[in-house]
mmCIF file of C-alpha atoms in Angstrom:
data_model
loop_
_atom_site.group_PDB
_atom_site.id
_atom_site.type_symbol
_atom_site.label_atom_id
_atom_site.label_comp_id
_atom_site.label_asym_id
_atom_site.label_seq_id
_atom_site.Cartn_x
_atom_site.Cartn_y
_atom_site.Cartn_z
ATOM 1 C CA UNK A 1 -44.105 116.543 -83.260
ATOM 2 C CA UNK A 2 -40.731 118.030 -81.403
ATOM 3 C CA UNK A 3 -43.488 120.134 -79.269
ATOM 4 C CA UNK A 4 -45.159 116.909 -78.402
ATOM 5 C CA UNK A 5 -42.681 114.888 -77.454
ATOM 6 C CA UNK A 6 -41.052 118.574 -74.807
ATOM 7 C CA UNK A 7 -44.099 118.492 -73.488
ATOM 8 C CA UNK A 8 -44.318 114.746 -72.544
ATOM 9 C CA UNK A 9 -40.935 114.560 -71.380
ATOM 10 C CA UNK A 10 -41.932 117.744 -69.317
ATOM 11 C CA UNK A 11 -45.029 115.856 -67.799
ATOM 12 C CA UNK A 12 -42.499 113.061 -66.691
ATOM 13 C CA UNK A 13 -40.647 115.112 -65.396
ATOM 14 C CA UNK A 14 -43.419 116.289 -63.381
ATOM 15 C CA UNK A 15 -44.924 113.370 -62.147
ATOM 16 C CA UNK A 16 -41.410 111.875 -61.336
ATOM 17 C CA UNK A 17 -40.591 115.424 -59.062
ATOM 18 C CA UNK A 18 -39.477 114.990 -55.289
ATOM 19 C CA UNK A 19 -40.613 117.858 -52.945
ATOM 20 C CA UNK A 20 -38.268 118.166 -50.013
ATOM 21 C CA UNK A 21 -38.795 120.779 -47.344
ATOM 22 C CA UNK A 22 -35.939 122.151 -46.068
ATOM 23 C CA UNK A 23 -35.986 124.602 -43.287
ATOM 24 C CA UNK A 24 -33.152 126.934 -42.391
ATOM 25 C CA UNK A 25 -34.159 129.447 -39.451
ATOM 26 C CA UNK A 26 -37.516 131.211 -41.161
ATOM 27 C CA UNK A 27 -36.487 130.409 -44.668
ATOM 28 C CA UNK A 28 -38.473 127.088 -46.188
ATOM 29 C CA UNK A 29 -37.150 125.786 -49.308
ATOM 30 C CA UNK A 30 -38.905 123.684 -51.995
ATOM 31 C CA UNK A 31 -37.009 121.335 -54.143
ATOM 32 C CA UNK A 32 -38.430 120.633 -57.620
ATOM 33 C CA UNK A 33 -36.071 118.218 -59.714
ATOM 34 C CA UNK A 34 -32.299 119.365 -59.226
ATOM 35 C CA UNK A 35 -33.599 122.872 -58.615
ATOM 36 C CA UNK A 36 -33.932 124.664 -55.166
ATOM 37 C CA UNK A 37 -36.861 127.482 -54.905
ATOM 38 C CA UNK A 38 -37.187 129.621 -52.012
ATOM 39 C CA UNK A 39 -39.990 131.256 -50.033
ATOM 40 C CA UNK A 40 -39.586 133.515 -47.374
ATOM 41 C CA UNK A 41 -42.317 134.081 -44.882
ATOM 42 C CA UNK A 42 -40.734 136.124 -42.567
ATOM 43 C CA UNK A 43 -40.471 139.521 -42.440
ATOM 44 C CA UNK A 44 -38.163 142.356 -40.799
ATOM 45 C CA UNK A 45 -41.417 142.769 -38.373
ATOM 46 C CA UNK A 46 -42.315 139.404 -37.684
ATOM 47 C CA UNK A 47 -38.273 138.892 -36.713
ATOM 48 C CA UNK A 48 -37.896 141.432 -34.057
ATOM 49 C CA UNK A 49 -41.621 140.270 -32.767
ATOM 50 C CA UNK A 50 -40.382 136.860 -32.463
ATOM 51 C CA UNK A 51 -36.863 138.287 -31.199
ATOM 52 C CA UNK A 52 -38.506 140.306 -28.677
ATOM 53 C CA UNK A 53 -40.981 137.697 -27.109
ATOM 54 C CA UNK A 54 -38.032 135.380 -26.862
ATOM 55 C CA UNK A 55 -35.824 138.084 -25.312
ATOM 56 C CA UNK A 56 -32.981 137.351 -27.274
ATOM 57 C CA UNK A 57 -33.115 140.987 -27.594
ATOM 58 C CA UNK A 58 -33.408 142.933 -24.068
ATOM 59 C CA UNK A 59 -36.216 145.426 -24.596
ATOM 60 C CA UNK A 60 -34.791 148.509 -23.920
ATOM 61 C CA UNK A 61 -36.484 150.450 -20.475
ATOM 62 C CA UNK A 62 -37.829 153.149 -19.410
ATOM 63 C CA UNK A 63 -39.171 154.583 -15.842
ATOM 64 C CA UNK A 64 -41.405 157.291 -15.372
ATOM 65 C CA UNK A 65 -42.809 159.138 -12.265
ATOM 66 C CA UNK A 66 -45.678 161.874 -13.206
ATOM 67 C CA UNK A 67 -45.915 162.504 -10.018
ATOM 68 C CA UNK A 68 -43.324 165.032 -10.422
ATOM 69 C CA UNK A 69 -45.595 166.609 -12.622
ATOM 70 C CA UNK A 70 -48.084 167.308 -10.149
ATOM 71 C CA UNK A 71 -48.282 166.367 -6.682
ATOM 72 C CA UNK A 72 -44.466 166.085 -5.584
ATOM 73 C CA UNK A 73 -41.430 168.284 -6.677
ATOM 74 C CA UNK A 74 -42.949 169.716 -9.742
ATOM 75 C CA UNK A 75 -39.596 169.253 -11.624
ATOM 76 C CA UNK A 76 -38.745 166.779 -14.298
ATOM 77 C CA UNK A 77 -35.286 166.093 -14.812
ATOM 78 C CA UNK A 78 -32.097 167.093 -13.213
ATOM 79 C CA UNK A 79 -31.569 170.330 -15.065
ATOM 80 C CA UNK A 80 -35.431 171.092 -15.422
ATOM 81 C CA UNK A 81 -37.926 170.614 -18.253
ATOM 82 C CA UNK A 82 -39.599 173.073 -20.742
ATOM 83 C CA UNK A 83 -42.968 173.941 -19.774
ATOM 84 C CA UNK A 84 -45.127 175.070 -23.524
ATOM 85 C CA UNK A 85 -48.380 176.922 -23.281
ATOM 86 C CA UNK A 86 -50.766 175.763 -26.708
ATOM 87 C CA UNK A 87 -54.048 177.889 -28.250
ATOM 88 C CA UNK A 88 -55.936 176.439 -25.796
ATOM 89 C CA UNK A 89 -57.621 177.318 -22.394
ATOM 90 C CA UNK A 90 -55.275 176.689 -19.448
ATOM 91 C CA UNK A 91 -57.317 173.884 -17.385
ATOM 92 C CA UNK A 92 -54.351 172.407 -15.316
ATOM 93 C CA UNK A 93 -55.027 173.621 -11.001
ATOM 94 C CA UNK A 94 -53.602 177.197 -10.907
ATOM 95 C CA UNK A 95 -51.072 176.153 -7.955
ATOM 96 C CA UNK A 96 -49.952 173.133 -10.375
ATOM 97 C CA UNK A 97 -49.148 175.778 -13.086
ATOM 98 C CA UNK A 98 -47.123 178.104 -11.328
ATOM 99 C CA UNK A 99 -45.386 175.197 -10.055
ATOM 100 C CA UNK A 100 -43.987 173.487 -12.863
ATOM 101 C CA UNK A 101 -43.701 177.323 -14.730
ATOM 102 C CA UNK A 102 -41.242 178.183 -11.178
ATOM 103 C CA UNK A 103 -39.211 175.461 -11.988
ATOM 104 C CA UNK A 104 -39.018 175.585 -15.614
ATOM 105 C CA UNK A 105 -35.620 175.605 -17.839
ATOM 106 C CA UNK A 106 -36.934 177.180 -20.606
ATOM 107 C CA UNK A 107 -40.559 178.746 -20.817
ATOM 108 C CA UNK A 108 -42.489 179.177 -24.276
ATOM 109 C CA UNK A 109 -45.880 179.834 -25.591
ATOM 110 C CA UNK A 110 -47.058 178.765 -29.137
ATOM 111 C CA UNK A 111 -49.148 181.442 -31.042
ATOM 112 C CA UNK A 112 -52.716 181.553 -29.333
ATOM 113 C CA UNK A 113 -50.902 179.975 -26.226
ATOM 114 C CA UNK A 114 -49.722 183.527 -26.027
ATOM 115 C CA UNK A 115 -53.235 184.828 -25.252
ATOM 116 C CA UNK A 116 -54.468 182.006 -23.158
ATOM 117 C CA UNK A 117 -50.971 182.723 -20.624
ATOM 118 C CA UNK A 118 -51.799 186.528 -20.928
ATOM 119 C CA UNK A 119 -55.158 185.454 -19.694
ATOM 120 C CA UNK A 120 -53.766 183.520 -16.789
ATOM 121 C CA UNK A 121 -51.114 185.767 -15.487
ATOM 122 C CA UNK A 122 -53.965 188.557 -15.310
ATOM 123 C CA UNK A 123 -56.405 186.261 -13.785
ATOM 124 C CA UNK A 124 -53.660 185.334 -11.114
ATOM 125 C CA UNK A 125 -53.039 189.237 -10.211
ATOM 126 C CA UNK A 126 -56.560 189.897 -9.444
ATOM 127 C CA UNK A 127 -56.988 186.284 -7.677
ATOM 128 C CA UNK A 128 -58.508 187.009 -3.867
ATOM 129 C CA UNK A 129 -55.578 185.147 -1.350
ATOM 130 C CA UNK A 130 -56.646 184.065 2.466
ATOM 131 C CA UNK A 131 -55.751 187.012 5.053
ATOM 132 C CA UNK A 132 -52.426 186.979 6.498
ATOM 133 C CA UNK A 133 -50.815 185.352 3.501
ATOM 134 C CA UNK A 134 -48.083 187.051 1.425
ATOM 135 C CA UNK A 135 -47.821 188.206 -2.112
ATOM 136 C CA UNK A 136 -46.580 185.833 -4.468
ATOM 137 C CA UNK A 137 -43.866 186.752 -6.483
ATOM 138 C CA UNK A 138 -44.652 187.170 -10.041
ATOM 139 C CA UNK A 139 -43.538 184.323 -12.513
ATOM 140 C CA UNK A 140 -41.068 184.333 -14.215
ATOM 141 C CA UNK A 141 -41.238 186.111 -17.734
ATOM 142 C CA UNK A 142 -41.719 183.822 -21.011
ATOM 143 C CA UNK A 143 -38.597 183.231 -23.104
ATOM 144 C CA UNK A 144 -40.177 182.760 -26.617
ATOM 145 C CA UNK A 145 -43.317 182.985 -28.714
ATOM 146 C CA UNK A 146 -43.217 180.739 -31.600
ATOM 147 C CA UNK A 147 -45.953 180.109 -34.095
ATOM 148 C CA UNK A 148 -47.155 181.550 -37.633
ATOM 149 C CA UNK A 149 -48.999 184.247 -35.791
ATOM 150 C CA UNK A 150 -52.040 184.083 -36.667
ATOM 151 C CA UNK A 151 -53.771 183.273 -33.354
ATOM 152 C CA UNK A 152 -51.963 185.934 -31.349
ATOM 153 C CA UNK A 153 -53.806 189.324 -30.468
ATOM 154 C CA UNK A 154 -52.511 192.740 -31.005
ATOM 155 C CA UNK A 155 -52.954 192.956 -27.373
ATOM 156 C CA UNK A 156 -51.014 190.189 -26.672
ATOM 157 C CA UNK A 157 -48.329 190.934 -28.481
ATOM 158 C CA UNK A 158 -48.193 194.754 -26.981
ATOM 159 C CA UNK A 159 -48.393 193.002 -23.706
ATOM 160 C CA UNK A 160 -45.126 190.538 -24.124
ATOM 161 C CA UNK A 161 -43.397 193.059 -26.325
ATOM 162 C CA UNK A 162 -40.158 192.614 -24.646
ATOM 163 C CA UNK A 163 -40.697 188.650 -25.582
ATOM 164 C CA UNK A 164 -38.454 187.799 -28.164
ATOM 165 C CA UNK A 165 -40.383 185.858 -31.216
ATOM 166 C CA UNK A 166 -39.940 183.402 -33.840
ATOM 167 C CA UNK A 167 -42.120 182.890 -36.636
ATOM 168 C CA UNK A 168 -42.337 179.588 -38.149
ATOM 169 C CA UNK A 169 -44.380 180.129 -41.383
ATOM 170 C CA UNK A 170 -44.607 176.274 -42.597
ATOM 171 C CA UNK A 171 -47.986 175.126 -42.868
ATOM 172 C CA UNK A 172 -46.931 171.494 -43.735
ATOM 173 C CA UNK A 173 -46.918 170.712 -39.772
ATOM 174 C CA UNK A 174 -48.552 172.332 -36.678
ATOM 175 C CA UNK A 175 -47.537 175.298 -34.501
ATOM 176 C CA UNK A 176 -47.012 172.914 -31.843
ATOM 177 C CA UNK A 177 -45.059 170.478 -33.856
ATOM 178 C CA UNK A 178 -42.523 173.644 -35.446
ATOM 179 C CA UNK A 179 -42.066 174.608 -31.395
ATOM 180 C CA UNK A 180 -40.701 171.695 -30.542
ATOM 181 C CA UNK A 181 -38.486 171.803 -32.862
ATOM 182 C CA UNK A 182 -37.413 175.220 -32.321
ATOM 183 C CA UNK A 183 -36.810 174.008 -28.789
ATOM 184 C CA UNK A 184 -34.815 170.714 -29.737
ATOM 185 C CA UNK A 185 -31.612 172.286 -30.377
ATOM 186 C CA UNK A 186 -31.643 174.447 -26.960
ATOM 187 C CA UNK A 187 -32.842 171.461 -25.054
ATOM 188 C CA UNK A 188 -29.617 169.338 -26.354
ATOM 189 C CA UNK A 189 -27.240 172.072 -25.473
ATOM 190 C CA UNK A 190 -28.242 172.378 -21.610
ATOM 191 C CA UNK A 191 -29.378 168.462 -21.791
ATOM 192 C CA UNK A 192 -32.816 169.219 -20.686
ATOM 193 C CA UNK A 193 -35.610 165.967 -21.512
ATOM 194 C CA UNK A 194 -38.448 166.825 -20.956
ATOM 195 C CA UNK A 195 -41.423 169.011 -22.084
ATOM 196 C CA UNK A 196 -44.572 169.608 -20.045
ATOM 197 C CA UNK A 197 -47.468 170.888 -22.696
ATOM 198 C CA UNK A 198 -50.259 172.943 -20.754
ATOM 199 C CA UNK A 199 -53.196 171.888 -23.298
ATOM 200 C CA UNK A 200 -56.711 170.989 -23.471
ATOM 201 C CA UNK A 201 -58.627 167.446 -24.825
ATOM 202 C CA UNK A 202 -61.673 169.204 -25.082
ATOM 203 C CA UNK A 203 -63.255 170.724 -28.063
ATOM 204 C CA UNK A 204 -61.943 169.512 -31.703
ATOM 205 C CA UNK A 205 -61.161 166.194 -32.211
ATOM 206 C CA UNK A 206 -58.372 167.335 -35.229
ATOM 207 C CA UNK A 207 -56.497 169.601 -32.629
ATOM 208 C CA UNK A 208 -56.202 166.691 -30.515
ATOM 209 C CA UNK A 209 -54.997 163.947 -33.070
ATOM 210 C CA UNK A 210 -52.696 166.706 -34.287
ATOM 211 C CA UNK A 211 -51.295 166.744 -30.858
ATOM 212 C CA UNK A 212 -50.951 163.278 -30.296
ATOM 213 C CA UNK A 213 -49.275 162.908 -33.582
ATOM 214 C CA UNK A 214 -45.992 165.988 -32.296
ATOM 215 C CA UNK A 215 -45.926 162.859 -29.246
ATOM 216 C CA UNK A 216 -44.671 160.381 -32.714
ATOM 217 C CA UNK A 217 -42.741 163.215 -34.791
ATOM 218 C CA UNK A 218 -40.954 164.702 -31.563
ATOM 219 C CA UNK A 219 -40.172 161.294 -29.928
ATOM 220 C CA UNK A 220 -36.203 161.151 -29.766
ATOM 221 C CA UNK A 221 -34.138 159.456 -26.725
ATOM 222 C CA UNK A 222 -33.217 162.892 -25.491
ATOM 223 C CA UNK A 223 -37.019 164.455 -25.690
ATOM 224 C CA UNK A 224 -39.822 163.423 -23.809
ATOM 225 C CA UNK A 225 -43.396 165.503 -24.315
ATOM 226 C CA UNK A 226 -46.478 165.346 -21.809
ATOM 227 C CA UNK A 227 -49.208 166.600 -22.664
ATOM 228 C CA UNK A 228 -50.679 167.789 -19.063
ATOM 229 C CA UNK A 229 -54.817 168.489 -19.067
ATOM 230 C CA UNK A 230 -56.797 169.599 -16.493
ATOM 231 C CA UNK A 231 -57.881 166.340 -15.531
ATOM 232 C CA UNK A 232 -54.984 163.788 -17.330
ATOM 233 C CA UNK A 233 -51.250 163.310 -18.678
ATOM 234 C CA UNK A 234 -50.460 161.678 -21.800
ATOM 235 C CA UNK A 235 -47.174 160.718 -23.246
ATOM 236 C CA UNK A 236 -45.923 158.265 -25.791
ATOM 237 C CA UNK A 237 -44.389 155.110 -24.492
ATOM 238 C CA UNK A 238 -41.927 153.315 -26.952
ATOM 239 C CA UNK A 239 -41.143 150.382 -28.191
ATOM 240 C CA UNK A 240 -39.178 148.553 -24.853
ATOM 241 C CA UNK A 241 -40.545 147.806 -21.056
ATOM 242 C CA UNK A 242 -41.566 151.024 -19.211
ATOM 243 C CA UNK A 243 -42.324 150.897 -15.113
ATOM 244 C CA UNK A 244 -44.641 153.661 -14.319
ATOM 245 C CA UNK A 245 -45.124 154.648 -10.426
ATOM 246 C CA UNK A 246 -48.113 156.088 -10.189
ATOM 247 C CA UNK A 247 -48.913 158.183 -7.448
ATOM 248 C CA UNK A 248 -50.902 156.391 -4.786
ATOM 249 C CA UNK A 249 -53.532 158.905 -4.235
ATOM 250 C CA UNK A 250 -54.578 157.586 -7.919
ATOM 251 C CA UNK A 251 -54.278 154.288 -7.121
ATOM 252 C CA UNK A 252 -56.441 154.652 -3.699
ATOM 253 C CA UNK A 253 -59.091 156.446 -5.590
ATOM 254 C CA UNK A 254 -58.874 154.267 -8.624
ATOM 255 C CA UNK A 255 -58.635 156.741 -11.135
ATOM 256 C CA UNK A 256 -58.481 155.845 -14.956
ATOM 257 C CA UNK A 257 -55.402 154.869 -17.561
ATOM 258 C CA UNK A 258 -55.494 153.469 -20.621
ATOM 259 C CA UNK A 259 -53.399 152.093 -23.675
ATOM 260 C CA UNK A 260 -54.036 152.873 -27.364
ATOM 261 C CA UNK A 261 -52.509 151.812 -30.134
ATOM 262 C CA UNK A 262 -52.417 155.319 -32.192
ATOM 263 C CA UNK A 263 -51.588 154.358 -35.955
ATOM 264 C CA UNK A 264 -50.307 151.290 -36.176
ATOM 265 C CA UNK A 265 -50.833 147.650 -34.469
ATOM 266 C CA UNK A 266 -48.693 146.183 -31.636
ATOM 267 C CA UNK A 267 -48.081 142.431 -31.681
ATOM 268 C CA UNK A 268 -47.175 142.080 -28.265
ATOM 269 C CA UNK A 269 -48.174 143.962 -25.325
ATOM 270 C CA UNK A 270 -47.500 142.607 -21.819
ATOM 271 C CA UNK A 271 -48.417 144.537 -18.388
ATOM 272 C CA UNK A 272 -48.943 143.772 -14.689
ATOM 273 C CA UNK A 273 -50.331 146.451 -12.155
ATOM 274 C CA UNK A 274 -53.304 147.099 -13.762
ATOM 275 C CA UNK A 275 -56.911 145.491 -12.833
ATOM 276 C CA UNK A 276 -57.088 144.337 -16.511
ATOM 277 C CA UNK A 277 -53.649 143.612 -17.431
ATOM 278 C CA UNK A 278 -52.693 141.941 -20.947
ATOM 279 C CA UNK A 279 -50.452 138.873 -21.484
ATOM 280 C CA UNK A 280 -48.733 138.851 -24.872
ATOM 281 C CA UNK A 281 -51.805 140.796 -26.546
ATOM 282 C CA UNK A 282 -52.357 142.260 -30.041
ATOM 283 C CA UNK A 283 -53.680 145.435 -29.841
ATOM 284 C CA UNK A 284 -54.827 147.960 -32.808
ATOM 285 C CA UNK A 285 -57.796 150.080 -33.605
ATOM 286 C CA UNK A 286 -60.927 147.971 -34.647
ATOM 287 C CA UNK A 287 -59.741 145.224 -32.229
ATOM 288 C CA UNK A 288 -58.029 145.603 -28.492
ATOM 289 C CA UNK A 289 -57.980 148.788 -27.216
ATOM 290 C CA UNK A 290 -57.005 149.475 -23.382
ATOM 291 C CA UNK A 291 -58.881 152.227 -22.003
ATOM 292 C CA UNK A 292 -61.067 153.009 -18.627
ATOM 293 C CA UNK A 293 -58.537 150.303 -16.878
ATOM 294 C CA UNK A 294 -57.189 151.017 -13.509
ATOM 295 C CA UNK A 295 -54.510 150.006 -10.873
ATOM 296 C CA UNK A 296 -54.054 147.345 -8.899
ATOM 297 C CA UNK A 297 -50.470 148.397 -7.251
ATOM 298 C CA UNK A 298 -47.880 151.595 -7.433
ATOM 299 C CA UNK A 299 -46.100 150.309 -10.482
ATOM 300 C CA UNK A 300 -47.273 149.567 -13.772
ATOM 301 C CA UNK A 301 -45.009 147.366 -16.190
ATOM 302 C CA UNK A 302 -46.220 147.741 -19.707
ATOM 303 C CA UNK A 303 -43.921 146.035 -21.934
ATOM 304 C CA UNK A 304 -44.633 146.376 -25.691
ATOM 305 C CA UNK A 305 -43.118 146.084 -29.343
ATOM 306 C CA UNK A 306 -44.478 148.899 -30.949
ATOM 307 C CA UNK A 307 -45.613 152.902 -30.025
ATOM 308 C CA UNK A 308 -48.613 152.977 -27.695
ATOM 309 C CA UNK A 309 -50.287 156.022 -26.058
ATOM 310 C CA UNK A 310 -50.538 155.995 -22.360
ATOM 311 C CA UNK A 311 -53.018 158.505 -20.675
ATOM 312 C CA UNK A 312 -53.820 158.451 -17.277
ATOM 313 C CA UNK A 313 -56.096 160.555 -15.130
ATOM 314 C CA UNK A 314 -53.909 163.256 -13.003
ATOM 315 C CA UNK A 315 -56.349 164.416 -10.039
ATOM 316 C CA UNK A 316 -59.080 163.375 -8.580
ATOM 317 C CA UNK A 317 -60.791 166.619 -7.875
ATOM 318 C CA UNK A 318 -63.570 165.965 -10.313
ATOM 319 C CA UNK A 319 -65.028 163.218 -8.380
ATOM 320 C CA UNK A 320 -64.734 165.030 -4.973
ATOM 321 C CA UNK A 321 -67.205 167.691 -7.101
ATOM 322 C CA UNK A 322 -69.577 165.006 -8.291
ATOM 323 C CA UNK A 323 -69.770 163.683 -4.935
ATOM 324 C CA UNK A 324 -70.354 167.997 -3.525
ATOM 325 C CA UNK A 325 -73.101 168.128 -6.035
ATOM 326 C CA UNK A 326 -74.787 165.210 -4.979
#
């Protein structure tokens, strides 16, 4: 009888309840009776989203010119970059290479890489020159191998035997990723940014997804990586408003760029410069991607919330041989 009458007084209680919504910033609250419950439907994501597309946080910026890489001064940064030389055929334009290798801080080659620069430096001895035009002086000498070593040749390693070498064993991450951070601590101490990677998007798809994942682990304030192809450069842009000036031969010739969201969604991406810009666009694999886009001006805004991959086609030589062949 006592259980009866709890659970009628209960019911009265029920049926007489007041639900109040109260609101305080994202937080709603529901009152039941003389007690307050609360349900939060924001999150730490959904806050700096909102934040950001309000601007009562300024995104933080960035400017890049990769024309430095390879049609202007062939320098990055005021005290020089770090040019790194992977397992993979060197495709970049010969006169490119030597370039950004002349004005290099520090020079390294990872494992493999080691054969592959071998291969070029020999290649470049024996390469015919026009009449009348003077030696080149040789380039300058590596200053590290890195790796596990088990790419490298006993040939190679005869040939750079003067070369010191550090082996980095760990097979929890890639060669790649262990040279960076080899190189970390000596690009703090003589405040060098930047690291050009000589590499290759052809041939396994792992290699390449392994390299585009050193462009998340290595991403500090103080180290930028581009990974430079024989036909494109690709870097990771972070969260913030970047203003790339893209070199107007591309722009003329309407070569390609593109934006991918690599591992995780982006709420909000914003650009202007590009034929197909977005406006405030969610972007993730299995819905908007960016890619085969092009330019519409010099500078390209992209302004975005979360990591995207930026890749851009770097010459346009392989349409002037499409159009030879014809």
């Amino acid at each position: 009888m006592a259980a009866a009458c709890n659970r009628n007084t209960v019911l009265k209680i029920i049926s007489r309840r007041q639900r109040m919504a109260i609101t305080n910033g994202g937080r709603h609250f529901t009152q039941v009776g003389t007690l307050v419950y609360k349900r939060i439907f924001c999150t730490k994501t959904t806050i700096g989203f909102r934040q950001q597309m309000d601007h009562t946080v300024p995104p933080k910026e960035f400017k890049w010119t990769p024309g430095h890489m390879i049609n202007e001064n062939f320098k990055l940064g005021d005290n020089g970059h770090v040019c790194v030389v992977l397992n993979r055929q060197i495709q970049v334009p010969a006169h490119v290479v030597k370039s950004l290798w002349k004005n290099a801080a520090v020079r390294c080659a990872v494992d493999g890489g080691s054969n592959h620069w071998r291969e070029f430096l020999l290649g470049q001895a024996v390469a015919k020159r026009p009449k009348g035009t003077p030696a080149t002086a040789p380039l300058e000498p590596l200053d590290v191998i890195t790796g596990d070593f088990d790419s490298i040749t006993e040939e190679t390693v005869d040939f750079f035997k003067s070369t010191p070498k550090i082996h980095t064993p760990d097979q929890d991450a890639t060669d790649f990723t262990k040279a960076i951070t080899v190189l970390q601590p000596v690009m703090a101490q003589r405040k060098i940014h930047d690291v050009v990677v000589f590499h290759d998007t052809s041939g396994r798809l792992d290699q390449v997804m392994a390299n585009i994942n050193t462009l998340y682990k290595a991403q500090k304030d103080n180290c930028n990586v581009f990974l430079l192809s024989g036909d494109s450069i690709t870097w990771l842009l972070r969260p913030g408003k970047h203003t790339i000036q893209v070199p107007l031969d591309l722009v003329k010739t309407q070569r390609w760029c593109s934006l991918m969201p690599v591992g995780s969604m982006a709420h909000n991406v914003t650009t202007t410069g590009l034929k197909w810009n977005l406006y405030h666009t969610q972007m993730e694999f299995g819905g908007m991607v960016s890619t085969s886009n092009t330019y519409s001006t010099e500078f390209v805004q992209v302004e975005t919330d979360a990591n995207l991959i930026w890749s851009m086609g770097a010459y346009d030589f392989e349409e002037k041989l499409r159009q030879a062949a014809k």
